[in-house]
Structures are given as C-alpha cells and as structure tokens.
Amino acid sequence: MTKKVLIVGGVAGGASAAARLRRLDEDAEIILFERGEYISFANCGLPYYLGGVIKERENLLVQTVQGMQERFNVDIRIKSEVTKILRETKEVEVLSQGKTYRESYDYLVLSPGADPILPPIPGIQREGIYTLRNMADVDRIKSLLEEKKPKRAAVVGGGYVGIEMAENLKHAGLDVVLIEAAEQVMGPLDVEMARIVEKELMDNGIRLVLQDAVQRFQGEREIEIILGSGKQEQVDMVIMAAGVRPETKLAKEAGLEIGERGGIRVDEHLRTSDPAIYAVGDAIEVKDRISGEYAIIPLAGPANKQGRIVANNICGGTDQYLGSLGTSIIKVFHVTAAAAGNNEKILRRAGIPYLKSFTHSGSHAGYYPGAFILTIKLLFSPEDGKILGAQIVGREGVDKRIDVLATAIKHGLTVYDLEELELAYAPPYSSAKDPVNMAGFTAANILKGDVKILHWEDLQSLNRAEYVILDVRTKEEYENGSFEGSIHLPVDNIRQRLDEIPKDKKIIIYCKVGLRGYIAYRILAQRGYDVYNLSGGYEIYLAEEY
Amino acid sequence: MTKKVLIVGGVAGGASAAARLRRLDEDAEIILFERGEYISFANCGLPYYLGGVIKERENLLVQTVQGMQERFNVDIRIKSEVTKILRETKEVEVLSQGKTYRESYDYLVLSPGADPILPPIPGIQREGIYTLRNMADVDRIKSLLEEKKPKRAAVVGGGYVGIEMAENLKHAGLDVVLIEAAEQVMGPLDVEMARIVEKELMDNGIRLVLQDAVQRFQGEREIEIILGSGKQEQVDMVIMAAGVRPETKLAKEAGLEIGERGGIRVDEHLRTSDPAIYAVGDAIEVKDRISGEYAIIPLAGPANKQGRIVANNICGGTDQYLGSLGTSIIKVFHVTAAAAGNNEKILRRAGIPYLKSFTHSGSHAGYYPGAFILTIKLLFSPEDGKILGAQIVGREGVDKRIDVLATAIKHGLTVYDLEELELAYAPPYSSAKDPVNMAGFTAANILKGDVKILHWEDLQSLNRAEYVILDVRTKEEYENGSFEGSIHLPVDNIRQRLDEIPKDKKIIIYCKVGLRGYIAYRILAQRGYDVYNLSGGYEIYLAEEY
Ligand SMILES: Cc1cc2nc3c(=O)[nH]c(=O)nc-3n(C[C@H](O)[C@H](O)[C@H](O)COP(=O)(O)OP(=O)(O)OC[C@H]3O[C@@H](n4cnc5c(N)ncnc54)[C@H](O)[C@@H]3O)c2cc1C
Ligand SMILES: Cc1cc2nc3c(=O)[nH]c(=O)nc-3n(C[C@H](O)[C@H](O)[C@H](O)COP(=O)(O)OP(=O)(O)OC[C@H]3O[C@@H](n4cnc5c(N)ncnc54)[C@H](O)[C@@H]3O)c2cc1C
Ligand SMILES: CC(C)(COP(=O)(O)OP(=O)(O)OC[C@H]1O[C@@H](n2cnc3c(N)ncnc32)[C@H](O)[C@@H]1OP(=O)(O)O)[C@@H](O)C(=O)NCCC(=O)NCCS
Ligand SMILES: CC(C)(COP(=O)(O)OP(=O)(O)OC[C@H]1O[C@@H](n2cnc3c(N)ncnc32)[C@H](O)[C@@H]1OP(=O)(O)O)[C@@H](O)C(=O)NCCC(=O)NCCS
C-alpha cells in the first residue's frame, strides 16, 4: 500500500523532507504545498543579494518547481495555502487561486516556518517599512533600492537578520542606522562578546543605537522614527528585523499542542500531539541540549536535518532529534561571530552553575602572515569541566573553532578533553597549540585551581582598599592606556622586584590577554601572595568599554 | 627539596617542557641544553622564510635565549651538546666550546628531535645539496639563494617538507623539479587523494617525477641527478627531504629501550625505560590511536603537548598521552590537503576491516561567491560505523573539516554521529548540511545498505559482459568526457525511460560526484534492478587519472 504524504511549506524543512521521502520510497504519493511562488530558495542568501554580494537573483533559487518535480517526482503546488487541518478525516483544506479544495493524507508534515515579528508600533504599516523573509520580500526591497534609490536606512533589531541587512545596505551605498532596544546586539552572545561585534559595525560606518526602542513611525515622504529616548531618525526606508515568531496558526486551530515558548510541541521523533502529523523547522520548539529547556531555534541546519529525520520516520525509522545547541554564526564586515551551547544569560536563567574563561589566540601561527586574534569565551561546569557553551569573535578561523567546540559540546566533552585534541597544524592554519587547546588549558587551570581568576565585573564588589592592581605588560603598553590606579611591574621583572608588592593585600594582575598575567600569577602565588588574574586581560575590558 | 631537571633540546618539546615546569614549580632548577645556537624557533616556518612569504628572519625566533631566561628563569645553555647520559649517577656529559663537563639531574627530559634522512646515494655529500631542519640550515640555503641566485632546484622527497620547499623555491623564482621514489607524494594520503595534490603541483609549474629514485649526484658546477629510470636532471641546488629519523643516539647509548619503529620507547606517561628519564617529540614512538600500532609522528602539535605533559608528571601529575591520530595538514599552492587517523595503507597493514566513501561538497553555500569543492574521504568500520580515518583535499575550508573529524575520531564517534553534528551555518561559511554532515549521510547510507557502491578499482575485477555503466549526468557533461562504454541517461529522465535499462545485468551508475548517482540508484534499486553507485563519481576517476 502506498502512503500519501502532504507537506506544508516548500523551503528548508519541507523540501528536504520531500526529497528524502522520495529517495526512501519511490512509490509514495508526495504533495508539497507552498503558499508563495517559490520553493527551495536560499532565505539565508537574501541579505547578500540585496547588498550585491550575490549578483544573480536566480542563484537564490536552490531548486525550482520544475527541477524538483523532475528529480523527485513530487507533486508541487505553489500559490497554494493550506488553510485548515481536518484531523478527524485526515484531510487538509487548500486555498489556491481563490478556490478551496481538500486533500487527504496518511501523514502530514508541517514546515511552515516563522513570521517576522511586527511590533504594534504606531505607523508600522506605512510605506517604506519592510520585513525580509522570502522572495517576494526581497523583490520588493530590491526594486525600492533600484528605483527610488533611498539614501538612508534604518534597521530595527540587532539580531542576525538585522546585522546582515545593516551590512548589506551599507554595501549597497546607503547610510545605515541600526536600532536595538536591548543593551546589546546579537542575543546569542554575552554582552562583552557582543561589544566586539558592535565595534566592528561602528568601525564600518553603521550608526548604532542601543537600549532605545522605536515608539512611532511618522512623517510624509521621509520616515521619521521617534525613539523612546526622544531622539529622532530621518530615513528613506526601514527594515524591521525584530525576530521571528513560529508560524503556528494552522497547528493551533487544529488543536495540536503548542509549547510554552510558542512553537509547535513535538516529541523526540518530531511528531506532534497527533501521531499522523510531524512538524519541523522554525515552527517547532526543541529541547536545548544543555539547559534541557524548550527553545525556539530558527536556523536552517536544524530545519534541513529535521526534515530528513521526519522522512525517515514516516518510512518506518525511529530517528530521534535530541535537541539543539543553537550553533550559529554571522559575518559582520571583517569579523565573524559565532556561538554554540548556552550563554551566561541562559545558564543563569536555568540555574546551572558555571565557570567562564576568556582566551585570545592567533588564528594561525604569528610568524606566518595574515594571522588575527580571535577571542574565545568558554563556559563550563565547575564540577567536571563539561563544556556548556562557547562564543568566539574574530577575523579569521572563527568558524573552524566553533565547529570543533560544537562537536565537543554535542558529545559532552570537558575542558580537559580540549587540552588533548589533536588538531591540524601547519603555519597557515593554526598553531602547535590551537586556540581551542589554549582555551582548554586556560579553563582547566581555572578548574584545577592552578590559577584564581577574577572577571572585570567582579571588581565592583571588592573593597578598593583591600587590593592592588598590577599591570604586568611592557612599559609601552602601560603608557598607551592602563587600568586606573594600577601599578606597573612587567612580568619579566617580578622575580627581581618582589619586595615592591604588598603581602597584606589581594593582588589583581592583568596583562593584554591574560597569558602574561597567568605567568605572573604563578610566580606570585608560589611566593605566598593572594593573587587573582583578570580573565581575558585588558582586551576584554577594552571590548566592554569600546 | 627543590628538584633539578635537565632538558635536552630547546625547541618544540624541550622549550614547552621548560616553560610549563617553571609555571608549575617556581623553585625547580631547570637547565636546558641546546646544541645549536637558537632555541624555540619555528621549524615549521622555515620553508616560508625561504620562499619570502615570511619576510623577517627574526620572526622565526618565537622565543630568544634572553627572553626565555627572563620570563621563565631557566638556565639556557646553547651550543652545548649533551653527549652522554650516565644513568647510574644521574648525570649527563655536556660538550660546550670544546670542553666537556657533567651536570647531575633528578629528572631528565629528552627532546632531541629527529634528523633528516640522508640516503647513501653516491655524491650526496657534494656542495649544493641541503637538508632543512634548523636555523643554520635555513641560513645556508638563504645565502645560497641570495648570493648564487640558482635558477633550477630539485627537491628529493614528496612529503610535507619536500612539497613546502618545492612551493617556496618556486615562489623564490626557481624552476623546480620534485622527485619522489614512491608512486605518490604525501604518504598520509591514499593515492587517489594524493593525485589532487600532484595535479596542483603541476598546475603551478612544479615538474613532478614519481616512482623514480635518485641513483647518483654528479657533475662539476651544476648538479647532475641520475635517476633509476636512466633519466637525468640538471640543477643548481638540491633539497633532500626524504623524511626524518628519530634522534636516538644518546638514548641508545644509555641503554634506554628503543622501539620497533626506531624511536625511543615511552610508556603512557611518556617515561622511558628509566623512570627518571622522560622523552617527547620527534624522537619517540607513540601509539597510533586507531591501529594501536607504534608509530613515529614527527609533528609539532604532539611535541608541544607532550612537553607539557612531561612537565606535569615531573611535578607530581599522572597525565597520560594516549597516542596520536597523526592529524596533519599542508598548504600546496591554492590547495589544502589534510588527514587524520589511518589511511587505507595503514588499515590494510594492521588488518583492520573498513569501508570507505568519497564526497565532494562546496566549502560553503554555492550561491554565495567564493565556494570551492572539497573532497572528503572517510574510512569507517563496517561493524559499527566508527570513523577510522579521514582525508580531505580542497581549496577552502579543509582545515575546518579535518579538525571536526579529528575531534570526532579522537572520541570514537561514528558516521551516524556525523549526520547529527550541529555545525555553524551562514552562507559565507558552510551549507545547512555541512560537508561533514554530507560525508556522514553518505557513509551511513553505505553502512545501512541503502546504497551499494563500487570504487573505480573494483571495476577491474568485474566481468565486462555482466554489467552496463550508466552515466546519469547531463548531456553536456557526458559529451565533455565520460567513462568508456557508458550509456547516457540523465537522472531526471530515468523514471520515464526505465525500459531502456537491462534487468539482467548489473547496473553501475556514475555522475560527477556521486549525488545524482545515488538518487538514480534509489530509483532503480526500488524497481528491482541490481545497481551500484560509483563512490566519488567521475571526479575521483579524473583525479586518479589526472
Ligand atoms: C534573511 C534571513 C537570513 C537567514 N540566515 C540564516 C543563516 O545564515 N543561517 C541559518 O542557519 N539560518 C538562517 N535563516 C533562517 C533559515 O532560513 C530558517 O531557519 C529556515 O528557512 C527554516 O526552515 P522552515 O522550513 O522551517 O521554514 P521556511 O524555510 O521559512 O519555509 C516555510 C515555508 O512555508 C510556507 N508556508 C507557511 N505556511 C504555509 C501554509 N499554511 N500553506 C502553504 N505554505 C505555507 C511559507 O511560505 C514558507 O515558504 C535566515 C532566515 C532569513 C529570513
Ligand atoms: C621544515 C620543517 C617544516 C615543518 N612543518 C611542520 C608543520 O607544518 N606542522 C607540524 O606539526 N610539524 C612540522 N614540522 C615538524 C616539527 O617542527 C617537529 O615535529 C617538532 O619541532 C619536533 O619537536 P622536538 O622538540 O621533538 O624536536 P626539535 O624541535 O627538532 O628540537 C630538537 C632540538 O634538540 C637539539 N638536540 C638534539 N640532540 C641534542 C643533544 N644531544 N644535545 C643538545 N641539543 C640537542 C637539536 O639541535 C634541536 O634543536 C616541520 C619540521 C621542519 C623541519
Ligand atoms: C534543495 C533541497 C530540496 C535538497 O534536498 P536534498 O536532496 O535532501 O539535499 P542535498 O541536495 O543536499 O543532498 C543530500 C543527499 O545527497 C546525498 N549525497 C550528498 N553527496 C553525495 C555523494 N557524493 N555521493 C552520494 N550521495 C551523496 C546525501 O547522502 C543526501 O541523501 P540522503 O538524505 O538520502 O542521505 C533542499 O536542501 C532545499 O530546499 N534547500 C534550499 C532551502 C533551504 O535550505 N533554505 C535555508 C538555507 S539557505
Ligand atoms: C615559546 C614556547 C617556549 C612557549 O611555551 P609555553 O609558554 O608553554 O606556551 P605558550 O606561550 O603557547 O603559552 C601557553 C600557556 O599560556 C596559557 N595561556 C594561554 N592563553 C592564556 C590566557 N588568555 N589567559 C591565561 N593563560 C593563558 C596556557 O594555559 C598555557 O599555560 P599552561 O601550559 O601552564 O597551562 C614554546 O611554545 C616554543 O618553544 N615554541 C616554538 C618552537 C616550536 O614549537 N616549534 C615547532 C612549531 S613551529
């Protein structure tokens, strides 16, 4: 008996499920409904097409209706919106070209994606304000750019899409202001890491407005943006990139369980509360692999893989999707920022104890040209050193290190395991101790108590009379800017000048990145001083302060 | 009681041990002996300095004698050769400036490295023939290049150092011939992967002589190289890069156990057969993590990490070095080649059963500019899919994927685990299904029997009358070159033209990389045909044939 599978949504999750279904079952009847005009397009490429980085529109179409039909013998129905699920009779209602019809199913796969959030801001419906999700959106914005030649743009929201749009509108020659209501851009990063991204945005001419929310859009021809602070911005166009909301209307109306985060609730086989209905992608909630909490992870990798898993399960498999690390990455002009696992915000909310360390290492051997410093933040368990999260920002080699760390986190590795990883070294690619090894060494030293550290924010809770701050960098570095009230004593002179260091106070050491501070720490700690090394050194402080 | 530690060798393993020892123990007496003039130099950077990629000689000196003394309070004695170990009295004999003296130790660390192999070829001692291992070597070659301005060079040996030297002599403007006695360059790769490297060498103007050994060096001013085949080469200089041999003279004479591969034998704590003597780096044998055999892994990453482990153990630790994957990488003009774990040659020798798969994937999303195909070869266990080895060649993103795979191999992951890895995706960095995921899918499909594959070499053992070869690529691709005797039937037309395919023969399918072949396979297999997909497609065939 052949099975009949209906799929709602023809892009990442839906098209992947269709292709895999066909490979597994040549006889299945597969119908894919897509309310838009295109399937299988590259959502993730849309900003780059607007910025002119991707030159050809057709490059965005990874697969066409015709191509997909020919290759996978799937009945593809575009401009066809599924408007209702009739679970009793196992049918859906489809609206196409003004007409409604029903189609029955044995299995139904929901991959309807997510909708850009449009906050209820007065004036938000006016002309010139756009969201970016699909081909229709991109076409609209492209023709605006080409025909009206706007000069000034505001992007509202400093997440992935907002930042990519800010960069690409800049590439397209516009003057861009990025407005973010929170105190930082890039939610997956903690604030001190986000600061590096913010600096890169500003260095590349993006005006950044933080902690200020849009109150109103007004104005006649140009758009006046009134912010909570009272400040105003005049622009010719606005991109709203304030996040996405799982598209759950269909599921909700059909009485499928919706989770606490507002996504469709699925079990580990990606089945909804109705065993004949599966759901994948941006529309669902998944378990966060670290915190165990439900989370919405609106990313293409998970969507594609979930589509494949569902196809397997419809064909008799018992594949599980055991949750997500939310591994993500973004290019911000010359910088790359990436994260995997939980950040401090999530760990705190989930009540999971953690330690953290910062390291700054060269993307490859310093003596080979073209190396850049990358900053790694590692969050790990104080009990066993299990890695809970990683964040990396830098110019080169960030993608490599986050993928190694994502692999490590996925498989429950500890910071001790990172010390031992045998990664590929030749001068153009890495150092004999890769930045990931270095992060491991540093974290393991903290965990074992071989070094006691402080973070900048800890200083505020200390009594200023009880400690001295020791700057162990070179004279030049010290004179170029140092922490207020710090004493200068280069690491290489400490042994000779021990008597200058008070024994009755806490000694807080810092250098540029933490390495020399650590060496100084080891000398002083073994001489009986009560020492602390400032994790991440002056660089992290500078980053936090800009 | 302070301990006294002597270290023989002041570069990767030795200097790392010294630095770590000092950090752990401020009171230890540490003396480091180096027979050369420099410590802590970047061996791995030497070829690039000769090629002018690294501009400043001083950049090769990662740490100087003075710098190291100041920072780590280590007694560094250069131009001091340890000539004898007196185990009974726990002393070494040191030759310095023509004088010999003794120094006692509590612990002795041997990190003497390895010596370039100089095969007993007649004429090899003549002028103009060089090896490259240290600063003295590089200075000699540099002044030859600058003063004599040689025009033609031969590099003998197609391993890492040989290839890096060939590339860099080319950069320096010379005409270069690379001579390798084996049938392929780059031993860590299997032959079909090495072919891609060889092609890159030739495309960049290196003349390549394979399977031909040097018989004699002769000639007056210019060097005439007489090869086994009778061919001759006339050059102005020769670099001998025929591999290295562990430097074991000291250890041997002291009666320390030497292993079957000719390196110093150590236990898992890196202790030699004498408990007061540790050894690390190029001089030792380690366990191969996959095959369990002893192996010589002359690489900087292991040497540095072993130095650190030994320091830990001398200071009371019980750290283990559980063997090496031999993870390695090399830049060959625009291509990167990398390997981790075992290759087919090693697996066969060790009698370990394996399956293999080839995939070719874009380094990042095809619609974002600058993506290049990378070829991944995966070797895995037919029983449980455990990954045994990986080899990757391509222009971009090779280093990232090998590091993910090295992490996976180290921790015993299977090809099924690769399917699920959640790697970072944005268009400039990867695809929603990363090449590592793809390699996992493809290997898992083979393992589960969802596709039966053949490798090109298998064809030779088949009876030509029993199979037909089906080319499922496009008409243009087929006409541009196809496998002899193949029938053309594009994948997208198979369902319509099933009747053209004989049911009484084996059907061997191929496409460019294996993906369309796999799709065609799934259609035909489900229709009852006896089908095989050629793993790696026409690309691997082309690579093997050039
Ligand atoms: C500008 C942009 C940049 C991005 N960049 C990245 C990135 O760099 N990395 C990354 O991992 N992810 C990125 N994403 C996210 C990624 O595109 C999504 O996570 C992924 O596409 C989700 O797949 P999906 O199948 O759940 O939803 P979608 O791909 O959105 O597909 C859902 C489809 O379902 C259709 N649909 C919805 N309801 C119905 C209905 N009732 N009937 C018929 N059809 C319906 C919709 O029209 C839509 O086409 C980006 C997204 C955007 C918008
Ligand atoms: C040209 C070149 C390129 C390379 N490229 C790479 C690469 O890209 N990636 C990689 O991982 N590895 C590379 N390597 C290998 C790497 O440099 C070695 O694996 C590493 O240096 C080994 O460290 P070691 O401490 O064992 O030996 P070494 O670093 O060689 O140090 C040994 C030192 O001991 C001294 N010594 C020996 N005997 C005595 C004695 N009796 N008394 C006093 N001193 C003594 C020697 O003079 C020498 O300086 C390269 C090597 C070379 C030569
Ligand atoms: C285009 C699309 C329909 C393709 O789906 P797909 O066929 O499942 O995916 P791919 O083309 O990547 O091929 C993967 C398959 O080829 C196989 N494969 C890949 N390389 C192979 C090789 N060299 N040899 C054999 N098989 C290979 C894989 O095993 C996998 O098959 P499986 O799932 O049956 O195991 C889907 O990816 C899509 O719609 N993408 C665009 C939308 C999108 O993802 N947007 C968001 C990101 S921008
Ligand atoms: C120069 C050399 C002596 C340095 O040795 P080293 O001090 O052990 O190594 P590094 O400078 O990389 O520093 C590593 C140490 O800094 C610590 N560290 C690194 N970044 C840190 C940070 N941000 N905060 C705190 N500590 C940090 C690490 O934990 C590690 O200390 P540990 O081993 O006590 O845990 C040695 O690497 C060497 O000789 N290299 C050149 C020779 C060579 O390797 N050649 C072959 C390759 S070309």
Coordinates of N, CA and C in Angstrom, one line a residue, chain A residues 324-383:
Chain A
S324 N 18.9 20.8 20.4 CA 19.8 21.7 19.6 C 20.7 22.4 20.5
L325 N 21.9 22.7 19.9 CA 22.9 23.6 20.6 C 22.7 25.0 20.2
G326 N 21.9 25.2 19.2 CA 21.8 26.6 18.7 C 23.0 27.1 18.0
T327 N 23.9 26.2 17.5 CA 25.1 26.6 16.9 C 24.8 27.7 15.8
S328 N 25.4 28.8 15.9 CA 25.1 29.9 14.9 C 26.4 30.7 14.6
I329 N 26.3 31.4 13.5 CA 27.5 32.1 13.1 C 27.0 33.3 12.2
I330 N 27.8 34.4 12.3 CA 27.4 35.5 11.4 C 28.7 36.3 11.0
K331 N 28.6 36.7 9.8 CA 29.7 37.6 9.3 C 29.3 39.0 9.5
V332 N 30.1 39.8 10.1 CA 29.9 41.2 10.4 C 31.0 42.0 9.8
F333 N 30.9 42.4 8.5 CA 32.0 43.1 7.8 C 33.2 42.1 7.9
H334 N 34.3 42.6 8.5 CA 35.5 41.7 8.5 C 35.6 40.7 9.7
V335 N 34.6 40.8 10.5 CA 34.6 40.0 11.7 C 33.6 38.8 11.6
T336 N 33.9 37.7 12.3 CA 33.0 36.6 12.4 C 32.6 36.4 13.8
A337 N 31.4 36.2 14.1 CA 30.9 35.9 15.5 C 30.2 34.7 15.5
A338 N 30.4 33.8 16.5 CA 29.7 32.5 16.5 C 29.5 32.1 17.9
A339 N 28.5 31.2 18.1 CA 28.2 30.7 19.4 C 27.6 29.3 19.3
A340 N 27.8 28.5 20.3 CA 27.2 27.2 20.4 C 27.0 26.9 21.9
G341 N 25.9 26.2 22.1 CA 25.5 25.9 23.5 C 25.0 27.1 24.2
N342 N 25.0 27.1 25.5 CA 24.4 28.2 26.3 C 25.3 29.4 26.6
N343 N 24.7 30.5 26.6 CA 25.5 31.7 27.1 C 25.1 31.9 28.6
E344 N 25.8 32.9 29.2 CA 25.6 33.2 30.6 C 24.1 33.5 30.9
K345 N 23.5 34.2 30.1 CA 22.1 34.6 30.3 C 21.2 33.3 30.5
I346 N 21.4 32.4 29.6 CA 20.6 31.2 29.6 C 21.0 30.3 30.8
L347 N 22.2 30.2 31.1 CA 22.7 29.4 32.2 C 22.1 29.9 33.5
R348 N 22.2 31.2 33.6 CA 21.7 31.9 34.9 C 20.2 31.6 35.0
R349 N 19.5 31.8 33.9 CA 18.0 31.6 34.0 C 17.7 30.1 34.3
A350 N 18.5 29.2 33.8 CA 18.2 27.8 34.1 C 18.8 27.3 35.4
G351 N 19.5 28.2 36.1 CA 20.1 27.9 37.4 C 21.2 26.9 37.3
I352 N 21.9 26.9 36.2 CA 23.0 25.9 36.0 C 24.3 26.6 36.4
P353 N 25.1 26.1 37.4 CA 26.3 26.7 37.8 C 27.4 26.6 36.7
Y354 N 28.2 27.6 36.6 CA 29.2 27.6 35.5 C 30.4 28.4 35.9
L355 N 31.5 28.1 35.3 CA 32.7 28.9 35.3 C 32.9 29.5 33.9
K356 N 33.7 30.5 33.8 CA 34.0 31.0 32.4 C 35.4 31.4 32.3
S357 N 35.9 31.3 31.1 CA 37.3 31.8 30.8 C 37.3 32.5 29.4
F358 N 38.2 33.4 29.3 CA 38.4 34.1 28.0 C 39.8 33.8 27.6
T359 N 40.0 33.5 26.3 CA 41.4 33.5 25.7 C 41.4 34.2 24.4
H360 N 42.5 34.8 24.1 CA 42.7 35.5 22.8 C 43.9 34.8 22.2
S361 N 43.7 34.2 21.1 CA 44.8 33.5 20.4 C 44.8 33.9 18.9
G362 N 46.0 33.7 18.3 CA 46.1 34.0 16.9 C 45.4 32.9 16.1
S363 N 44.8 33.4 15.0 CA 44.0 32.5 14.2 C 45.0 31.4 13.6
H364 N 46.2 31.8 13.4 CA 47.3 30.9 13.0 C 48.6 31.4 13.5
A365 N 49.7 30.6 13.2 CA 51.0 31.0 13.8 C 51.3 32.5 13.5
G366 N 51.8 33.2 14.6 CA 52.0 34.6 14.4 C 53.1 34.9 13.4
Y367 N 54.0 34.0 13.2 CA 55.1 34.3 12.3 C 54.7 34.2 10.8
Y368 N 53.6 33.6 10.6 CA 53.1 33.5 9.2 C 52.1 34.6 8.9
P369 N 52.2 35.3 7.8 CA 51.4 36.5 7.6 C 49.9 36.2 7.7
G370 N 49.2 37.3 8.1 CA 47.7 37.2 8.0 C 47.0 36.6 9.2
A371 N 47.7 36.5 10.3 CA 47.0 36.0 11.5 C 46.3 37.1 12.2
F372 N 45.2 36.8 12.8 CA 44.4 37.7 13.6 C 44.0 37.1 14.9
I373 N 43.9 37.9 15.9 CA 43.5 37.4 17.2 C 42.0 37.1 17.2
L374 N 41.7 35.9 17.7 CA 40.3 35.6 18.0 C 40.1 35.4 19.5
T375 N 38.9 35.8 19.9 CA 38.6 35.8 21.3 C 37.6 34.6 21.6
I376 N 38.0 33.7 22.5 CA 37.1 32.6 22.8 C 36.6 32.7 24.2
K377 N 35.3 32.7 24.4 CA 34.7 32.6 25.7 C 34.2 31.2 25.9
L378 N 34.6 30.6 27.0 CA 34.2 29.2 27.3 C 33.4 29.2 28.6
L379 N 32.3 28.5 28.6 CA 31.5 28.4 29.8 C 31.5 26.9 30.1
F380 N 31.8 26.5 31.4 CA 32.0 25.1 31.7 C 31.6 24.8 33.1
S381 N 31.3 23.6 33.3 CA 30.8 23.2 34.6 C 31.9 23.2 35.7
P382 N 31.6 23.8 36.8 CA 32.6 23.8 37.9 C 32.8 22.4 38.5
E383 N 31.9 21.5 38.3 CA 32.0 20.2 38.8 C 33.0 19.3 38.0

